[in-house]
Amino acid sequence: MFKCKTSAEVGGMGHSVKRKEDARFLHGKGNYVDDVKLPGMLTMVMVRSPYAYAKIKSIKKDKALAIPGVLAVITGEDLAQYNLHWMPTLLSDTQMVLPTDTVMHQSQEVCAVIATDRYVAVDGAEAVEVDYEPMQAIVDPYKALDEDAPLLRPDKEGQKDNQIYHWERGDRAKTDAVIANADVVVKERIYLPRIHVASIETCGCVASYDKDTQKLLVYLTTQAPHAIRTVVALVAGHVGLSEEKIRIISPDIGGGFGGKVPVYPAYVVAIAASFLIGKPVKWIEDRSENLVNGFARDYHMDCELAATKDGKIQAFKVSTLADHGYTDSSANPSKYPTGMFSICTGSYDYEHAFAELDAVYTNKAPGGVAYRCSFRVTEAVHAIERMVDKLAAKIDKDPALLRLENFIKKEQFPYDSPLGWSYDSGDYEATLKKAMDMVGYDDYKKEQAEKRKEGKLMGIGLCTFTEVVGAGPSKDFDILGIAMFDSAEIRVHPTGKAMARFGTKSQGQGHETTYAQILAEELGIPYTDIEIEEGDTDTAPYGLGTYASRSTPTAGAAAAIAARKLKDKGKKIAAHLLEVSEEDIEWEVGKYFVKGAPEKSKTIQDVAFAAYTNIPPGMEPGFEATHYYDPPNLTFPNGAYICVVEVEQETGAIDVKRFVAIDDCGNIINPMIVEGQVHGGLTQGIAPAMYEGIEYDDEGNVLNGTLMDYLVPTAVESPHWETGHTITPSPHHPLGAKGVAESPTVGAPPAIANAIIDALSPLGIEHLDIPITPAKVWEAIQAHT
Amino acid sequence: MKHEITVTINGESVTAEVDSRLLLVHFIRENLDLTGTHIGCDTSNCGACTILLDGKSVKSCTYLAVRADGAEITTIEGVAAEGTNHPLQQAFHDQHGLHCGFCTPGMIMRSLDLLKNNPDPSEEEIRWGISGNLCRCTGYNNIVKSVQQAAKEMQNQSETV
């Protein structure tokens, strides 16, 4: 276990110090985008398409413009004059900012109304007359590949059908051969439906262009302010918005979960509107707009798992159809269009695997946006973990035992997975055994046997997942060509207090506390004496932002290394102050002392003061350091989750009795915050497992586009989570940390699905796709009894 | 059409001319610049806009400003004196009952009403009591613990008074 090196007052790693950022939120003094008010600010409201696929015959602005207070109606034709009507997505596809002739999904932005206040803007939006000629939408991704399917993206040069790309990894022939000759093969088509992150704060921006200084300031709900600045410069450089004139401020963010990584069309329209009008323009998304635009998941996965008759896994194959909507807006590295989906071989030791994926266009909102896991790990883990349970059921073996017998052993790390990852560390057996002990696995197995005799439906579900987070390394990972590293810049002031800035951006993760703790750990300066800033591109060092659990693995590492640079400089200063040679100086948290004479010492604060007042001859003054950290590998957090459910046969009602989550995310900076992240992630795991899923009808209408029917779990649906840890430090991360926030969202859905399906297994039910609702369970029970 | 309304907000009387269609939440946020009350949906599901109106928790996104004429309103900014914490604010801090902070004001306002009517709620009563308020970050465990801590503290305070 991790032992704290610092006192509670210093508050370095391992201390559950209370969060530094809480006070402003608790007193209603947070500063979210909608709280920003600039002089002369106008409001923008979008007119959106009621159709999933339609020609736009005309847009009439007159009635809207006649309303007092409506200043402008901006259409795609208006933007086309500046060549701003299309923009790149983060995966180098193209997306309309505003359409000139065709709308491609329901609720797509059609035009924008700019007015003096929100109510007037809404009146204006209702007064805009759009004449549509509806066309038959393609909703089913399998039909999108039919030979006679209409070509959805004729605007793309060389695009002959609705396939976006084909991707594959692994050895198809060998995997097929092993599967063909295996004792046991289990197969399933597993669907992970479209879901939406639904952060409680929706998206929005305030764009303010100053015609005199030619500077653009944008307050934006973004998880990646620097990347957005570069994208804006790339998209709008030709009209004069060059990067040094653009300042993106990501203020307090009311939850992100990946939904605030993409550039949404309305951001660009608001910027264009401010650029044209010369006044600040605010756009705040409605919840209904938010829920029907930008999705995660939507993978149809055909899985095959092969094993020997006693359950030794031999090969895994998965062929996926990915529905991306009308454009691929995945925020994935260019070499990894399917993100880290090839982690799908899981926590098990076997040689042969093959994964392929075809991505297609349909008349749905742009897909590929994250849901607390941007890089497709959730899909991958769901596939393997459902299949392992299916194998266990097929050969009638305890699913825990099957996992224990197939795990990669701790002495096998670093472990090269069949699809090309190098897992850094783990002790899967210890993690699962801890979860089994905590839940009381053996007792539940006995209870289940008793209940089954009485005809009651009780299920125990497991998930033992391996995550992959912390991108870079920059040689492999990028966003639109920008390498995925991250940064920290530390300034220690003469009085020994410090300020540090980062290229990441907290959306609730508590960076103002955890980064201060990392610096406290390294420098011995109390965390309360360290201010943390993020989100302002004019002041923060360049970084790729916060998503995919990458902040601790990248920027956290940058903080540690920048602090170590300072410590090295401090050693020279201490030697100068103590009048000994540098070799005679030793360090213990917060102070330098003379080897063998610990009474002769200088604190880090003394040294900081000297860096500005009593500088050794020839040394550069000041006490500052910057580091851009390019990780040598990803980190591989893992965990073992166990869920116990009871299902009521008469109604299909599902009662989650217990849920135990043991996570191994390496060394922990703040246990309280990590536990909080796990709780939140688990609720965002039960959400898609049992409640959430965006549904479409055959015309491409979204059937549940408000929070009245898109069921975000409340405190009632969310179980009492039980959490714990094993600690296997990452061998390559400077702090031995790994990142955690997405693990629970990845691990919970299969554990819950496995538990419910286990409960239903006496009836002969072998699989259900998530969300597993009482209605779905009831129907399955009816079909099997 | 404009109407003159007078409300007492966080102890101060305010008179203003408002449009008949102006929502109370917009009046609070935009006319009074009290931006601690948030907007998270358009269907009264999320509860981020919860305030106290004549002592009862109300979702201010579904309440017309004109209807609040004569009412006494408390928002998150008026829960405790400047620089101090109400036991609920202290408890949310102590128990890590907030992450992004966006739902927090609404959660606290709702919990105030809950504890007024039920000073010693069970875990289940707390979960049902805050079920009109959505949080996407915390998974609710620590919000429940926060309300439990505040309940204890508020009971101690009332006993010592």
PDB file of C-alpha atoms in Angstrom, chain A residues 480-690:
ATOM      1  CA  LEU A 480      -5.795  16.767 -35.833  1.00  0.00           C
ATOM      2  CA  GLY A 481      -2.045  16.278 -36.005  1.00  0.00           C
ATOM      3  CA  ILE A 482      -1.299  17.994 -32.685  1.00  0.00           C
ATOM      4  CA  ALA A 483       0.723  15.587 -30.582  1.00  0.00           C
ATOM      5  CA  MET A 484      -0.860  14.423 -27.354  1.00  0.00           C
ATOM      6  CA  PHE A 485       1.475  15.529 -24.585  1.00  0.00           C
ATOM      7  CA  ASP A 486       0.609  17.758 -21.681  1.00  0.00           C
ATOM      8  CA  SER A 487       2.202  20.499 -19.694  1.00  0.00           C
ATOM      9  CA  ALA A 488       2.833  22.156 -16.352  1.00  0.00           C
ATOM     10  CA  GLU A 489       4.425  25.481 -15.539  1.00  0.00           C
ATOM     11  CA  ILE A 490       5.379  26.237 -11.938  1.00  0.00           C
ATOM     12  CA  ARG A 491       6.293  29.595 -10.483  1.00  0.00           C
ATOM     13  CA  VAL A 492       7.516  29.640  -6.907  1.00  0.00           C
ATOM     14  CA  HIS A 493       7.319  33.178  -5.577  1.00  0.00           C
ATOM     15  CA  PRO A 494       9.986  34.789  -3.331  1.00  0.00           C
ATOM     16  CA  THR A 495       7.884  34.108  -0.229  1.00  0.00           C
ATOM     17  CA  GLY A 496       7.779  30.403  -0.993  1.00  0.00           C
ATOM     18  CA  LYS A 497       4.200  30.316  -2.204  1.00  0.00           C
ATOM     19  CA  ALA A 498       3.547  28.996  -5.679  1.00  0.00           C
ATOM     20  CA  MET A 499       1.328  29.162  -8.700  1.00  0.00           C
ATOM     21  CA  ALA A 500       1.126  26.494 -11.348  1.00  0.00           C
ATOM     22  CA  ARG A 501      -0.612  26.390 -14.687  1.00  0.00           C
ATOM     23  CA  PHE A 502      -1.573  23.434 -16.799  1.00  0.00           C
ATOM     24  CA  GLY A 503      -2.646  22.527 -20.321  1.00  0.00           C
ATOM     25  CA  THR A 504      -5.509  20.430 -18.997  1.00  0.00           C
ATOM     26  CA  LYS A 505      -8.905  21.628 -17.780  1.00  0.00           C
ATOM     27  CA  SER A 506     -10.861  20.349 -14.800  1.00  0.00           C
ATOM     28  CA  GLN A 507     -14.595  19.879 -15.188  1.00  0.00           C
ATOM     29  CA  GLY A 508     -15.145  18.708 -11.641  1.00  0.00           C
ATOM     30  CA  GLN A 509     -12.200  16.331 -11.233  1.00  0.00           C
ATOM     31  CA  GLY A 510     -10.603  18.534  -8.584  1.00  0.00           C
ATOM     32  CA  HIS A 511      -7.383  19.543 -10.349  1.00  0.00           C
ATOM     33  CA  GLU A 512      -6.949  22.625  -8.160  1.00  0.00           C
ATOM     34  CA  THR A 513      -6.451  20.217  -5.281  1.00  0.00           C
ATOM     35  CA  THR A 514      -4.714  17.189  -6.801  1.00  0.00           C
ATOM     36  CA  TYR A 515      -2.146  19.150  -8.819  1.00  0.00           C
ATOM     37  CA  ALA A 516      -1.332  21.191  -5.710  1.00  0.00           C
ATOM     38  CA  GLN A 517      -0.872  17.878  -3.864  1.00  0.00           C
ATOM     39  CA  ILE A 518       1.539  16.599  -6.512  1.00  0.00           C
ATOM     40  CA  LEU A 519       3.622  19.742  -6.123  1.00  0.00           C
ATOM     41  CA  ALA A 520       3.384  19.477  -2.342  1.00  0.00           C
ATOM     42  CA  GLU A 521       4.649  15.906  -2.599  1.00  0.00           C
ATOM     43  CA  GLU A 522       7.591  16.909  -4.780  1.00  0.00           C
ATOM     44  CA  LEU A 523       8.547  20.260  -3.242  1.00  0.00           C
ATOM     45  CA  GLY A 524       7.246  20.106   0.313  1.00  0.00           C
ATOM     46  CA  ILE A 525       5.349  23.376  -0.165  1.00  0.00           C
ATOM     47  CA  PRO A 526       1.958  22.975   1.563  1.00  0.00           C
ATOM     48  CA  TYR A 527      -0.807  22.358  -0.981  1.00  0.00           C
ATOM     49  CA  THR A 528      -2.694  25.297   0.537  1.00  0.00           C
ATOM     50  CA  ASP A 529       0.164  27.582  -0.558  1.00  0.00           C
ATOM     51  CA  ILE A 530      -0.138  26.580  -4.203  1.00  0.00           C
ATOM     52  CA  GLU A 531      -2.642  28.128  -6.607  1.00  0.00           C
ATOM     53  CA  ILE A 532      -3.580  26.133  -9.683  1.00  0.00           C
ATOM     54  CA  GLU A 533      -4.840  27.674 -12.904  1.00  0.00           C
ATOM     55  CA  GLU A 534      -6.123  26.111 -16.090  1.00  0.00           C
ATOM     56  CA  GLY A 535      -8.252  26.963 -19.035  1.00  0.00           C
ATOM     57  CA  ASP A 536      -6.992  30.339 -20.254  1.00  0.00           C
ATOM     58  CA  THR A 537      -4.992  29.955 -23.452  1.00  0.00           C
ATOM     59  CA  ASP A 538      -3.329  33.338 -22.957  1.00  0.00           C
ATOM     60  CA  THR A 539      -1.697  32.189 -19.738  1.00  0.00           C
ATOM     61  CA  ALA A 540      -1.650  28.382 -19.531  1.00  0.00           C
ATOM     62  CA  PRO A 541       1.044  26.341 -21.294  1.00  0.00           C
ATOM     63  CA  TYR A 542      -0.117  24.444 -24.377  1.00  0.00           C
ATOM     64  CA  GLY A 543      -1.780  21.133 -23.696  1.00  0.00           C
ATOM     65  CA  LEU A 544      -4.354  18.847 -25.186  1.00  0.00           C
ATOM     66  CA  GLY A 545      -6.874  19.115 -22.372  1.00  0.00           C
ATOM     67  CA  THR A 546      -8.753  16.828 -20.046  1.00  0.00           C
ATOM     68  CA  TYR A 547     -10.540  13.759 -21.366  1.00  0.00           C
ATOM     69  CA  ALA A 548      -9.849  10.038 -21.593  1.00  0.00           C
ATOM     70  CA  SER A 549      -8.548  10.004 -17.990  1.00  0.00           C
ATOM     71  CA  ARG A 550      -5.370  11.667 -19.218  1.00  0.00           C
ATOM     72  CA  SER A 551      -4.796  14.518 -16.762  1.00  0.00           C
ATOM     73  CA  THR A 552      -2.920  12.636 -14.045  1.00  0.00           C
ATOM     74  CA  PRO A 553      -1.014  10.416 -16.486  1.00  0.00           C
ATOM     75  CA  THR A 554       0.177  13.390 -18.562  1.00  0.00           C
ATOM     76  CA  ALA A 555      -0.137  16.786 -16.834  1.00  0.00           C
ATOM     77  CA  GLY A 556       0.285  15.198 -13.404  1.00  0.00           C
ATOM     78  CA  ALA A 557       3.555  13.710 -14.623  1.00  0.00           C
ATOM     79  CA  ALA A 558       4.546  17.067 -16.133  1.00  0.00           C
ATOM     80  CA  ALA A 559       3.970  18.677 -12.723  1.00  0.00           C
ATOM     81  CA  ALA A 560       6.208  16.124 -11.002  1.00  0.00           C
ATOM     82  CA  ILE A 561       9.015  16.521 -13.516  1.00  0.00           C
ATOM     83  CA  ALA A 562       8.808  20.329 -13.557  1.00  0.00           C
ATOM     84  CA  ALA A 563       8.988  20.215  -9.755  1.00  0.00           C
ATOM     85  CA  ARG A 564      12.053  17.963  -9.959  1.00  0.00           C
ATOM     86  CA  LYS A 565      13.742  20.497 -12.242  1.00  0.00           C
ATOM     87  CA  LEU A 566      13.067  23.109  -9.548  1.00  0.00           C
ATOM     88  CA  LYS A 567      14.412  20.801  -6.881  1.00  0.00           C
ATOM     89  CA  ASP A 568      17.641  20.400  -8.852  1.00  0.00           C
ATOM     90  CA  LYS A 569      18.023  24.153  -9.144  1.00  0.00           C
ATOM     91  CA  GLY A 570      17.152  24.504  -5.473  1.00  0.00           C
ATOM     92  CA  LYS A 571      19.941  22.104  -4.577  1.00  0.00           C
ATOM     93  CA  LYS A 572      22.516  24.416  -6.153  1.00  0.00           C
ATOM     94  CA  ILE A 573      21.015  27.387  -4.302  1.00  0.00           C
ATOM     95  CA  ALA A 574      21.011  25.448  -1.023  1.00  0.00           C
ATOM     96  CA  ALA A 575      24.647  24.532  -1.518  1.00  0.00           C
ATOM     97  CA  HIS A 576      25.421  28.211  -2.054  1.00  0.00           C
ATOM     98  CA  LEU A 577      23.490  29.222   1.084  1.00  0.00           C
ATOM     99  CA  LEU A 578      25.008  26.482   3.248  1.00  0.00           C
ATOM    100  CA  GLU A 579      28.468  27.027   1.770  1.00  0.00           C
ATOM    101  CA  VAL A 580      29.054  23.424   0.845  1.00  0.00           C
ATOM    102  CA  SER A 581      29.359  21.718  -2.507  1.00  0.00           C
ATOM    103  CA  GLU A 582      26.232  20.518  -4.280  1.00  0.00           C
ATOM    104  CA  GLU A 583      27.249  16.880  -3.791  1.00  0.00           C
ATOM    105  CA  ASP A 584      27.024  17.381  -0.034  1.00  0.00           C
ATOM    106  CA  ILE A 585      23.383  18.438  -0.147  1.00  0.00           C
ATOM    107  CA  GLU A 586      20.585  15.983   0.510  1.00  0.00           C
ATOM    108  CA  TRP A 587      16.824  16.417   0.223  1.00  0.00           C
ATOM    109  CA  GLU A 588      13.978  15.391   2.395  1.00  0.00           C
ATOM    110  CA  VAL A 589      10.468  16.648   1.810  1.00  0.00           C
ATOM    111  CA  GLY A 590      10.553  20.442   2.060  1.00  0.00           C
ATOM    112  CA  LYS A 591      14.195  20.923   2.933  1.00  0.00           C
ATOM    113  CA  TYR A 592      17.792  20.597   1.858  1.00  0.00           C
ATOM    114  CA  PHE A 593      20.413  19.639   4.421  1.00  0.00           C
ATOM    115  CA  VAL A 594      24.105  18.977   4.630  1.00  0.00           C
ATOM    116  CA  LYS A 595      24.974  15.307   4.423  1.00  0.00           C
ATOM    117  CA  GLY A 596      25.841  14.105   7.926  1.00  0.00           C
ATOM    118  CA  ALA A 597      24.854  17.435   9.490  1.00  0.00           C
ATOM    119  CA  PRO A 598      21.055  17.583   9.297  1.00  0.00           C
ATOM    120  CA  GLU A 599      20.961  20.611  11.598  1.00  0.00           C
ATOM    121  CA  LYS A 600      22.453  22.610   8.738  1.00  0.00           C
ATOM    122  CA  SER A 601      19.481  22.976   6.474  1.00  0.00           C
ATOM    123  CA  LYS A 602      17.475  25.346   4.289  1.00  0.00           C
ATOM    124  CA  THR A 603      13.792  24.974   3.601  1.00  0.00           C
ATOM    125  CA  ILE A 604      12.341  25.121   0.123  1.00  0.00           C
ATOM    126  CA  GLN A 605      10.941  28.513   1.125  1.00  0.00           C
ATOM    127  CA  ASP A 606      14.449  29.759   2.094  1.00  0.00           C
ATOM    128  CA  VAL A 607      15.732  28.565  -1.223  1.00  0.00           C
ATOM    129  CA  ALA A 608      12.863  30.206  -3.141  1.00  0.00           C
ATOM    130  CA  PHE A 609      13.606  33.501  -1.422  1.00  0.00           C
ATOM    131  CA  ALA A 610      17.289  33.192  -2.255  1.00  0.00           C
ATOM    132  CA  ALA A 611      16.438  32.522  -5.909  1.00  0.00           C
ATOM    133  CA  TYR A 612      15.269  36.118  -6.082  1.00  0.00           C
ATOM    134  CA  THR A 613      17.531  37.748  -3.484  1.00  0.00           C
ATOM    135  CA  ASN A 614      20.808  35.906  -3.077  1.00  0.00           C
ATOM    136  CA  ILE A 615      21.503  34.173  -6.354  1.00  0.00           C
ATOM    137  CA  PRO A 616      24.645  32.056  -6.700  1.00  0.00           C
ATOM    138  CA  PRO A 617      27.128  33.657  -9.101  1.00  0.00           C
ATOM    139  CA  GLY A 618      26.375  32.781 -12.705  1.00  0.00           C
ATOM    140  CA  MET A 619      22.944  31.324 -12.001  1.00  0.00           C
ATOM    141  CA  GLU A 620      19.835  32.470 -13.799  1.00  0.00           C
ATOM    142  CA  PRO A 621      17.600  34.222 -11.251  1.00  0.00           C
ATOM    143  CA  GLY A 622      14.066  33.126 -10.453  1.00  0.00           C
ATOM    144  CA  PHE A 623      12.446  29.880  -9.327  1.00  0.00           C
ATOM    145  CA  GLU A 624      10.292  28.671 -12.137  1.00  0.00           C
ATOM    146  CA  ALA A 625      10.085  25.548 -14.231  1.00  0.00           C
ATOM    147  CA  THR A 626       8.062  24.217 -17.119  1.00  0.00           C
ATOM    148  CA  HIS A 627       7.731  20.711 -18.441  1.00  0.00           C
ATOM    149  CA  TYR A 628       5.978  19.255 -21.435  1.00  0.00           C
ATOM    150  CA  TYR A 629       5.491  15.587 -20.669  1.00  0.00           C
ATOM    151  CA  ASP A 630       5.398  13.044 -23.442  1.00  0.00           C
ATOM    152  CA  PRO A 631       4.569   9.697 -21.831  1.00  0.00           C
ATOM    153  CA  PRO A 632       6.614   6.670 -22.918  1.00  0.00           C
ATOM    154  CA  ASN A 633       3.531   4.452 -22.844  1.00  0.00           C
ATOM    155  CA  LEU A 634      -0.116   4.570 -21.886  1.00  0.00           C
ATOM    156  CA  THR A 635      -1.205   3.515 -18.434  1.00  0.00           C
ATOM    157  CA  PHE A 636      -3.440   0.515 -17.856  1.00  0.00           C
ATOM    158  CA  PRO A 637      -5.724   0.930 -14.835  1.00  0.00           C
ATOM    159  CA  ASN A 638      -7.830  -2.101 -14.090  1.00  0.00           C
ATOM    160  CA  GLY A 639     -10.445  -3.334 -11.734  1.00  0.00           C
ATOM    161  CA  ALA A 640     -12.761  -6.078 -10.574  1.00  0.00           C
ATOM    162  CA  TYR A 641     -16.436  -5.233 -10.142  1.00  0.00           C
ATOM    163  CA  ILE A 642     -19.110  -7.501  -8.725  1.00  0.00           C
ATOM    164  CA  CYS A 643     -22.813  -6.817  -8.876  1.00  0.00           C
ATOM    165  CA  VAL A 644     -25.603  -8.737  -7.146  1.00  0.00           C
ATOM    166  CA  VAL A 645     -29.153  -8.346  -8.425  1.00  0.00           C
ATOM    167  CA  GLU A 646     -32.587  -9.766  -7.872  1.00  0.00           C
ATOM    168  CA  VAL A 647     -35.143  -9.787 -10.652  1.00  0.00           C
ATOM    169  CA  GLU A 648     -38.867  -9.995 -10.085  1.00  0.00           C
ATOM    170  CA  GLN A 649     -40.206 -12.569 -12.517  1.00  0.00           C
ATOM    171  CA  GLU A 650     -43.737 -11.118 -12.612  1.00  0.00           C
ATOM    172  CA  THR A 651     -42.710  -7.555 -13.493  1.00  0.00           C
ATOM    173  CA  GLY A 652     -39.146  -7.647 -14.750  1.00  0.00           C
ATOM    174  CA  ALA A 653     -38.137  -5.178 -12.035  1.00  0.00           C
ATOM    175  CA  ILE A 654     -34.418  -5.243 -11.285  1.00  0.00           C
ATOM    176  CA  ASP A 655     -33.080  -4.586  -7.810  1.00  0.00           C
ATOM    177  CA  VAL A 656     -29.328  -3.993  -7.518  1.00  0.00           C
ATOM    178  CA  LYS A 657     -28.637  -5.398  -4.036  1.00  0.00           C
ATOM    179  CA  ARG A 658     -24.880  -4.866  -3.922  1.00  0.00           C
ATOM    180  CA  PHE A 659     -22.199  -3.374  -6.096  1.00  0.00           C
ATOM    181  CA  VAL A 660     -18.557  -3.695  -5.141  1.00  0.00           C
ATOM    182  CA  ALA A 661     -15.866  -1.956  -7.188  1.00  0.00           C
ATOM    183  CA  ILE A 662     -12.197  -2.621  -6.598  1.00  0.00           C
ATOM    184  CA  ASP A 663     -10.035  -0.357  -8.720  1.00  0.00           C
ATOM    185  CA  ASP A 664      -6.332  -0.461  -9.318  1.00  0.00           C
ATOM    186  CA  CYS A 665      -5.268   2.916 -10.640  1.00  0.00           C
ATOM    187  CA  GLY A 666      -1.708   2.763  -9.340  1.00  0.00           C
ATOM    188  CA  ASN A 667      -0.585   5.239  -6.711  1.00  0.00           C
ATOM    189  CA  ILE A 668      -3.342   7.519  -5.509  1.00  0.00           C
ATOM    190  CA  ILE A 669      -2.935  11.261  -5.107  1.00  0.00           C
ATOM    191  CA  ASN A 670      -6.127  11.986  -3.153  1.00  0.00           C
ATOM    192  CA  PRO A 671      -8.113   8.927  -2.019  1.00  0.00           C
ATOM    193  CA  MET A 672     -11.230  11.007  -1.317  1.00  0.00           C
ATOM    194  CA  ILE A 673     -11.268  12.418  -4.822  1.00  0.00           C
ATOM    195  CA  VAL A 674     -10.518   9.050  -6.413  1.00  0.00           C
ATOM    196  CA  GLU A 675     -13.386   7.468  -4.501  1.00  0.00           C
ATOM    197  CA  GLY A 676     -15.657  10.309  -5.603  1.00  0.00           C
ATOM    198  CA  GLN A 677     -14.624   9.792  -9.214  1.00  0.00           C
ATOM    199  CA  VAL A 678     -15.369   6.093  -8.921  1.00  0.00           C
ATOM    200  CA  HIS A 679     -18.815   6.755  -7.420  1.00  0.00           C
ATOM    201  CA  GLY A 680     -19.670   9.147 -10.236  1.00  0.00           C
ATOM    202  CA  GLY A 681     -18.350   6.827 -12.899  1.00  0.00           C
ATOM    203  CA  LEU A 682     -20.335   3.924 -11.493  1.00  0.00           C
ATOM    204  CA  THR A 683     -23.549   5.923 -11.735  1.00  0.00           C
ATOM    205  CA  GLN A 684     -22.565   6.733 -15.308  1.00  0.00           C
ATOM    206  CA  GLY A 685     -22.125   2.986 -15.692  1.00  0.00           C
ATOM    207  CA  ILE A 686     -25.481   1.907 -14.346  1.00  0.00           C
ATOM    208  CA  ALA A 687     -27.055   4.642 -16.506  1.00  0.00           C
ATOM    209  CA  PRO A 688     -26.385   3.010 -19.894  1.00  0.00           C
ATOM    210  CA  ALA A 689     -26.665  -0.469 -18.365  1.00  0.00           C
ATOM    211  CA  MET A 690     -30.238   0.036 -17.192  1.00  0.00           C
TER     212      MET A 690
END
